mmCIF file of C-alpha atoms and ligand atoms in Angstrom:
data_model
loop_
_atom_site.group_PDB
_atom_site.id
_atom_site.type_symbol
_atom_site.label_atom_id
_atom_site.label_comp_id
_atom_site.label_asym_id
_atom_site.label_seq_id
_atom_site.Cartn_x
_atom_site.Cartn_y
_atom_site.Cartn_z
ATOM 1 C CA MET A 1 54.476 -2.519 13.342
ATOM 2 C CA ASN A 2 53.579 -6.288 13.433
ATOM 3 C CA LYS A 3 56.272 -8.527 11.863
ATOM 4 C CA THR A 4 55.912 -11.946 10.132
ATOM 5 C CA GLY A 5 55.909 -14.726 12.621
ATOM 6 C CA ASP A 6 54.154 -12.597 15.263
ATOM 7 C CA THR A 7 51.054 -13.961 16.876
ATOM 8 C CA VAL A 8 48.037 -11.372 17.674
ATOM 9 C CA ILE A 9 45.019 -11.965 19.500
ATOM 10 C CA ILE A 10 41.748 -10.591 18.146
ATOM 11 C CA GLY A 11 38.782 -11.415 20.355
ATOM 12 C CA ASN A 12 39.058 -15.010 21.129
ATOM 13 C CA GLN A 13 41.136 -15.829 18.086
ATOM 14 C CA GLN A 14 44.798 -16.276 17.944
ATOM 15 C CA ILE A 15 46.250 -15.164 14.531
ATOM 16 C CA GLU A 16 49.763 -15.748 13.157
ATOM 17 C CA ILE A 17 51.075 -13.195 10.796
ATOM 18 C CA ILE A 18 52.276 -14.864 7.600
ATOM 19 C CA ILE A 19 52.815 -11.829 5.395
ATOM 20 C CA SER A 20 53.377 -8.463 7.191
ATOM 21 C CA GLU A 21 51.942 -5.198 6.395
ATOM 22 C CA LYS A 22 55.682 -4.176 5.183
ATOM 23 C CA GLU A 23 56.040 -7.115 2.854
ATOM 24 C CA ILE A 24 52.531 -6.450 1.382
ATOM 25 C CA GLN A 25 53.344 -2.780 0.741
ATOM 26 C CA GLU A 26 56.751 -3.358 -0.732
ATOM 27 C CA ARG A 27 55.458 -6.119 -3.047
ATOM 28 C CA ILE A 28 52.599 -3.830 -4.254
ATOM 29 C CA ASP A 29 55.405 -1.220 -5.207
ATOM 30 C CA GLU A 30 56.861 -3.892 -7.590
ATOM 31 C CA LEU A 31 53.517 -4.963 -8.995
ATOM 32 C CA ALA A 32 52.531 -1.366 -9.628
ATOM 33 C CA PHE A 33 55.965 -0.563 -11.265
ATOM 34 C CA GLN A 34 55.363 -3.541 -13.679
ATOM 35 C CA ILE A 35 51.778 -2.525 -14.317
ATOM 36 C CA ASN A 36 52.816 1.281 -15.014
ATOM 37 C CA LYS A 37 55.276 -0.075 -17.680
ATOM 38 C CA ASP A 38 52.984 -2.634 -19.210
ATOM 39 C CA TYR A 39 49.853 -0.612 -19.580
ATOM 40 C CA LEU A 40 51.397 2.744 -20.685
ATOM 41 C CA GLU A 41 49.907 3.026 -24.205
ATOM 42 C CA LYS A 42 46.600 1.274 -23.327
ATOM 43 C CA GLU A 43 43.021 2.165 -22.142
ATOM 44 C CA VAL A 44 42.940 0.199 -19.066
ATOM 45 C CA VAL A 45 40.017 -0.776 -16.878
ATOM 46 C CA ILE A 46 40.640 -2.070 -13.350
ATOM 47 C CA VAL A 47 37.948 -4.406 -12.414
ATOM 48 C CA SER A 48 38.165 -4.810 -8.512
ATOM 49 C CA ILE A 49 36.474 -7.892 -7.226
ATOM 50 C CA LEU A 50 34.776 -6.879 -4.033
ATOM 51 C CA THR A 51 34.711 -7.205 -1.151
ATOM 52 C CA GLY A 52 38.079 -8.979 -0.792
ATOM 53 C CA SER A 53 40.246 -6.964 -3.056
ATOM 54 C CA MET A 54 39.227 -3.529 -1.712
ATOM 55 C CA PHE A 55 42.357 -2.924 0.222
ATOM 56 C CA PHE A 56 44.756 -4.259 -2.406
ATOM 57 C CA THR A 57 42.968 -2.321 -5.290
ATOM 58 C CA VAL A 58 43.275 0.940 -3.389
ATOM 59 C CA ASP A 59 46.986 0.385 -2.433
ATOM 60 C CA LEU A 60 47.932 -0.699 -5.969
ATOM 61 C CA ALA A 61 45.722 2.156 -7.589
ATOM 62 C CA LYS A 62 47.494 4.929 -5.482
ATOM 63 C CA ARG A 63 50.876 3.731 -7.033
ATOM 64 C CA LEU A 64 49.718 3.842 -10.713
ATOM 65 C CA SER A 65 51.178 6.602 -12.783
ATOM 66 C CA PHE A 66 48.990 9.737 -13.603
ATOM 67 C CA ASP A 67 49.960 9.122 -17.264
ATOM 68 C CA LEU A 68 47.889 6.000 -17.374
ATOM 69 C CA ASN A 69 44.480 6.157 -19.262
ATOM 70 C CA LEU A 70 42.870 4.521 -16.415
ATOM 71 C CA SER A 71 39.260 3.787 -15.094
ATOM 72 C CA ILE A 72 38.428 1.658 -12.024
ATOM 73 C CA THR A 73 35.347 -0.154 -11.348
ATOM 74 C CA SER A 74 34.209 -3.130 -9.349
ATOM 75 C CA MET A 75 32.174 -6.209 -9.382
ATOM 76 C CA ASP A 76 30.830 -7.974 -6.331
ATOM 77 C CA VAL A 77 30.688 -11.722 -6.624
ATOM 78 C CA GLU A 78 30.747 -14.571 -4.103
ATOM 79 C CA SER A 79 31.472 -18.319 -4.416
ATOM 80 C CA TYR A 80 31.991 -19.091 -0.889
ATOM 81 C CA GLY A 81 29.105 -18.356 1.674
ATOM 82 C CA ASN A 82 30.150 -18.888 5.353
ATOM 83 C CA ASP A 83 32.296 -21.961 4.654
ATOM 84 C CA THR A 84 36.187 -22.073 4.367
ATOM 85 C CA LYS A 85 35.650 -24.662 1.516
ATOM 86 C CA THR A 86 34.286 -23.551 -1.836
ATOM 87 C CA SER A 87 30.618 -24.187 -2.250
ATOM 88 C CA GLY A 88 30.786 -24.048 -6.159
ATOM 89 C CA THR A 89 27.893 -21.491 -6.222
ATOM 90 C CA PHE A 90 28.453 -18.214 -7.955
ATOM 91 C CA THR A 91 26.527 -15.209 -7.297
ATOM 92 C CA ILE A 92 26.752 -11.727 -8.900
ATOM 93 C CA TYR A 93 25.712 -9.050 -6.314
ATOM 94 C CA LYS A 94 26.999 -6.113 -8.455
ATOM 95 C CA ASP A 95 27.956 -5.915 -11.998
ATOM 96 C CA LEU A 96 30.358 -3.408 -13.818
ATOM 97 C CA ASN A 97 29.210 0.094 -14.687
ATOM 98 C CA ILE A 98 31.839 0.582 -17.420
ATOM 99 C CA ASN A 99 31.603 -0.687 -21.031
ATOM 100 C CA ILE A 100 34.785 -2.520 -21.495
ATOM 101 C CA GLU A 101 34.573 -3.245 -25.103
ATOM 102 C CA ASN A 102 38.053 -2.810 -26.786
ATOM 103 C CA LYS A 103 39.583 -1.926 -23.469
ATOM 104 C CA ASP A 104 42.399 -3.704 -21.644
ATOM 105 C CA VAL A 105 40.956 -5.100 -18.571
ATOM 106 C CA LEU A 106 42.995 -5.752 -15.416
ATOM 107 C CA ILE A 107 40.962 -7.942 -12.900
ATOM 108 C CA VAL A 108 42.291 -7.223 -9.314
ATOM 109 C CA GLU A 109 41.602 -10.103 -7.019
ATOM 110 C CA ASP A 110 42.523 -10.921 -3.417
ATOM 111 C CA ILE A 111 43.112 -14.530 -3.820
ATOM 112 C CA ILE A 112 42.995 -17.339 -6.426
ATOM 113 C CA ASP A 113 42.257 -20.713 -4.740
ATOM 114 C CA THR A 114 40.449 -23.351 -6.750
ATOM 115 C CA GLY A 115 40.205 -20.888 -9.531
ATOM 116 C CA LEU A 116 36.487 -21.414 -10.002
ATOM 117 C CA THR A 117 35.459 -17.819 -9.196
ATOM 118 C CA MET A 118 38.174 -16.293 -11.515
ATOM 119 C CA ALA A 119 36.858 -18.831 -14.270
ATOM 120 C CA HIS A 120 33.338 -17.503 -13.863
ATOM 121 C CA ILE A 121 34.428 -13.886 -13.953
ATOM 122 C CA VAL A 122 36.782 -14.276 -17.023
ATOM 123 C CA GLU A 123 33.963 -16.114 -18.825
ATOM 124 C CA LEU A 124 31.565 -13.396 -18.193
ATOM 125 C CA LEU A 125 34.034 -10.558 -19.199
ATOM 126 C CA LYS A 126 35.000 -12.197 -22.220
ATOM 127 C CA LEU A 127 31.526 -11.936 -23.579
ATOM 128 C CA ARG A 128 31.814 -8.217 -23.645
ATOM 129 C CA SER A 129 34.785 -8.132 -26.155
ATOM 130 C CA PRO A 130 37.552 -6.497 -24.155
ATOM 131 C CA ASN A 131 40.871 -5.888 -26.087
ATOM 132 C CA SER A 132 42.475 -8.067 -23.413
ATOM 133 C CA ILE A 133 42.151 -9.502 -19.964
ATOM 134 C CA ARG A 134 44.859 -9.955 -17.450
ATOM 135 C CA ILE A 135 44.578 -10.908 -13.742
ATOM 136 C CA CYS A 136 46.354 -9.312 -10.826
ATOM 137 C CA CYS A 137 46.022 -11.152 -7.653
ATOM 138 C CA LEU A 138 47.538 -10.564 -4.272
ATOM 139 C CA LEU A 139 47.692 -14.216 -3.346
ATOM 140 C CA ASN A 140 47.786 -17.464 -5.267
ATOM 141 C CA LYS A 141 47.267 -20.866 -4.008
ATOM 142 C CA PRO A 142 48.361 -23.089 -6.748
ATOM 143 C CA SER A 143 48.155 -26.406 -4.980
ATOM 144 C CA ARG A 144 44.300 -25.779 -4.601
ATOM 145 C CA ARG A 145 43.822 -25.236 -8.370
ATOM 146 C CA GLY A 146 40.833 -27.333 -9.667
ATOM 147 C CA LYS A 147 39.860 -28.605 -6.372
ATOM 148 C CA ILE A 148 36.236 -28.057 -6.591
ATOM 149 C CA PRO A 149 33.395 -30.202 -5.536
ATOM 150 C CA LYS A 150 32.814 -33.340 -7.646
ATOM 151 C CA ASN A 151 29.520 -32.216 -9.201
ATOM 152 C CA PHE A 152 31.218 -29.239 -10.594
ATOM 153 C CA THR A 153 34.196 -30.931 -12.228
ATOM 154 C CA ASP A 154 32.627 -31.060 -15.730
ATOM 155 C CA HIS A 155 35.180 -30.938 -18.629
ATOM 156 C CA ASP A 156 34.106 -27.370 -19.566
ATOM 157 C CA THR A 157 34.725 -26.005 -16.018
ATOM 158 C CA MET A 158 38.066 -27.769 -15.562
ATOM 159 C CA GLN A 159 39.049 -26.318 -18.939
ATOM 160 C CA LYS A 160 38.143 -22.761 -17.875
ATOM 161 C CA ILE A 161 40.181 -23.232 -14.579
ATOM 162 C CA SER A 162 43.192 -24.491 -16.601
ATOM 163 C CA GLU A 163 42.963 -21.293 -18.760
ATOM 164 C CA ILE A 164 43.043 -19.188 -15.454
ATOM 165 C CA SER A 165 46.401 -20.997 -14.713
ATOM 166 C CA ASP A 166 47.610 -20.072 -18.164
ATOM 167 C CA MET A 167 46.640 -16.514 -17.549
ATOM 168 C CA LEU A 168 48.257 -16.358 -14.260
ATOM 169 C CA LYS A 169 51.563 -16.912 -16.065
ATOM 170 C CA GLU A 170 51.228 -13.637 -17.855
ATOM 171 C CA GLY A 171 49.592 -11.955 -14.865
ATOM 172 C CA TYR A 172 50.748 -10.236 -11.740
ATOM 173 C CA ILE A 173 50.931 -12.237 -8.523
ATOM 174 C CA GLY A 174 51.751 -10.822 -5.102
ATOM 175 C CA PHE A 175 52.576 -13.887 -3.183
ATOM 176 C CA LYS A 176 52.318 -17.745 -3.644
ATOM 177 C CA ILE A 177 51.030 -19.357 -0.597
ATOM 178 C CA ASN A 178 50.323 -22.761 0.725
ATOM 179 C CA ASP A 179 46.970 -24.471 1.220
ATOM 180 C CA THR A 180 46.108 -22.631 4.223
ATOM 181 C CA PHE A 181 43.059 -20.430 4.982
ATOM 182 C CA VAL A 182 44.266 -16.864 5.481
ATOM 183 C CA VAL A 183 42.537 -13.491 6.736
ATOM 184 C CA GLY A 184 43.198 -10.023 6.723
ATOM 185 C CA TYR A 185 44.003 -7.257 4.271
ATOM 186 C CA GLY A 186 40.601 -7.688 2.634
ATOM 187 C CA LEU A 187 40.231 -11.385 3.296
ATOM 188 C CA ASP A 188 37.553 -12.574 5.721
ATOM 189 C CA PHE A 189 36.705 -15.476 7.915
ATOM 190 C CA GLU A 190 32.781 -15.468 8.209
ATOM 191 C CA LYS A 191 32.806 -11.613 7.011
ATOM 192 C CA LYS A 192 35.143 -10.693 9.894
ATOM 193 C CA LEU A 193 38.919 -9.742 10.136
ATOM 194 C CA ARG A 194 38.934 -8.028 6.791
ATOM 195 C CA HIS A 195 40.509 -4.889 8.431
ATOM 196 C CA LEU A 196 43.839 -6.422 9.542
ATOM 197 C CA PRO A 197 46.597 -4.546 7.662
ATOM 198 C CA PHE A 198 48.522 -7.977 7.393
ATOM 199 C CA ILE A 199 47.712 -11.474 6.050
ATOM 200 C CA GLY A 200 47.449 -14.042 8.790
ATOM 201 C CA LYS A 201 46.315 -17.488 9.524
ATOM 202 C CA ILE A 202 43.995 -18.476 12.405
ATOM 203 C CA ILE A 203 45.844 -20.749 14.786
ATOM 204 C CA LYS A 204 42.801 -21.181 17.031
HETATM 205 P P1 IMP B 1 37.952 -19.884 -5.729
HETATM 206 O O1 IMP B 1 36.880 -19.797 -6.517
HETATM 207 O O2 IMP B 1 38.082 -21.231 -4.943
HETATM 208 O O3 IMP B 1 39.441 -19.676 -6.413
HETATM 209 O O4 IMP B 1 38.013 -18.840 -4.405
HETATM 210 C C1 IMP B 1 38.159 -17.559 -4.531
HETATM 211 C C2 IMP B 1 37.475 -16.799 -3.525
HETATM 212 O O5 IMP B 1 37.296 -17.408 -2.267
HETATM 213 C C3 IMP B 1 38.399 -15.537 -3.292
HETATM 214 O O6 IMP B 1 37.923 -14.634 -3.991
HETATM 215 C C4 IMP B 1 38.282 -15.241 -1.803
HETATM 216 O O7 IMP B 1 37.031 -14.468 -1.659
HETATM 217 C C5 IMP B 1 37.800 -16.775 -1.188
HETATM 218 N N1 IMP B 1 38.854 -17.398 -0.599
HETATM 219 C C6 IMP B 1 39.754 -18.320 -1.027
HETATM 220 N N2 IMP B 1 40.560 -18.727 -0.245
HETATM 221 C C7 IMP B 1 40.350 -17.907 0.900
HETATM 222 C C8 IMP B 1 41.177 -17.591 2.213
HETATM 223 O O8 IMP B 1 42.143 -18.465 2.443
HETATM 224 N N3 IMP B 1 40.783 -16.715 2.928
HETATM 225 C C9 IMP B 1 39.722 -16.067 2.678
HETATM 226 N N4 IMP B 1 38.993 -16.146 1.550
HETATM 227 C C10 IMP B 1 39.294 -16.920 0.698
HETATM 228 MG MG1 MG B 2 36.959 -12.787 -3.400
#
């Protein structure tokens, strides 16, 4: 199995592993343990944010207790396009197919970067009157929070992003990472490299 620090060659790209498969899986054990405790008496709906959080959602859900009153659904949203920097646009390709009113929603996301995508998602889900909303993200890039294009930095949006930072304090975070673009374990570069079982960064 590949280790953190190893370099792998995929096509003509060189990728350095920054979080190994083993480290990811061990961290998910810990997150699942905590979620199992926190949601025991609740009616929880996992909202998996496609496509990036597919791998994470599956590995997490398989570790959740049979005793949880759990439903799983997904939303497909995008705020990036083919660029490695945020474009600020928000498109919903697929909405929820579960009524979340009075339910305890756990949003499962691959990565929180600027926070803009999550701000849009939370704003939308709040309108549907859930009992609570929490975020579970595999990766968090706190140094990028709020770094969105100038034409999107109105007061209201910045407020919503700062609310996401507050929510993360009560949420579940796999790993904190630096301001680097990462791929693998669901995360893509131009729709590719999602299938890697580890998190890596493209060296060249
Ligand atoms: P945000 O709106 O800037 O927080 O961006 C969130 C979305 O951008 C995530 O759901 C990812 O799909 C994508 N994204 C952000 N950073 C990365 C990265 O380093 N690699 C791959 N996708 C990323
Ligand atoms: Mg995403």
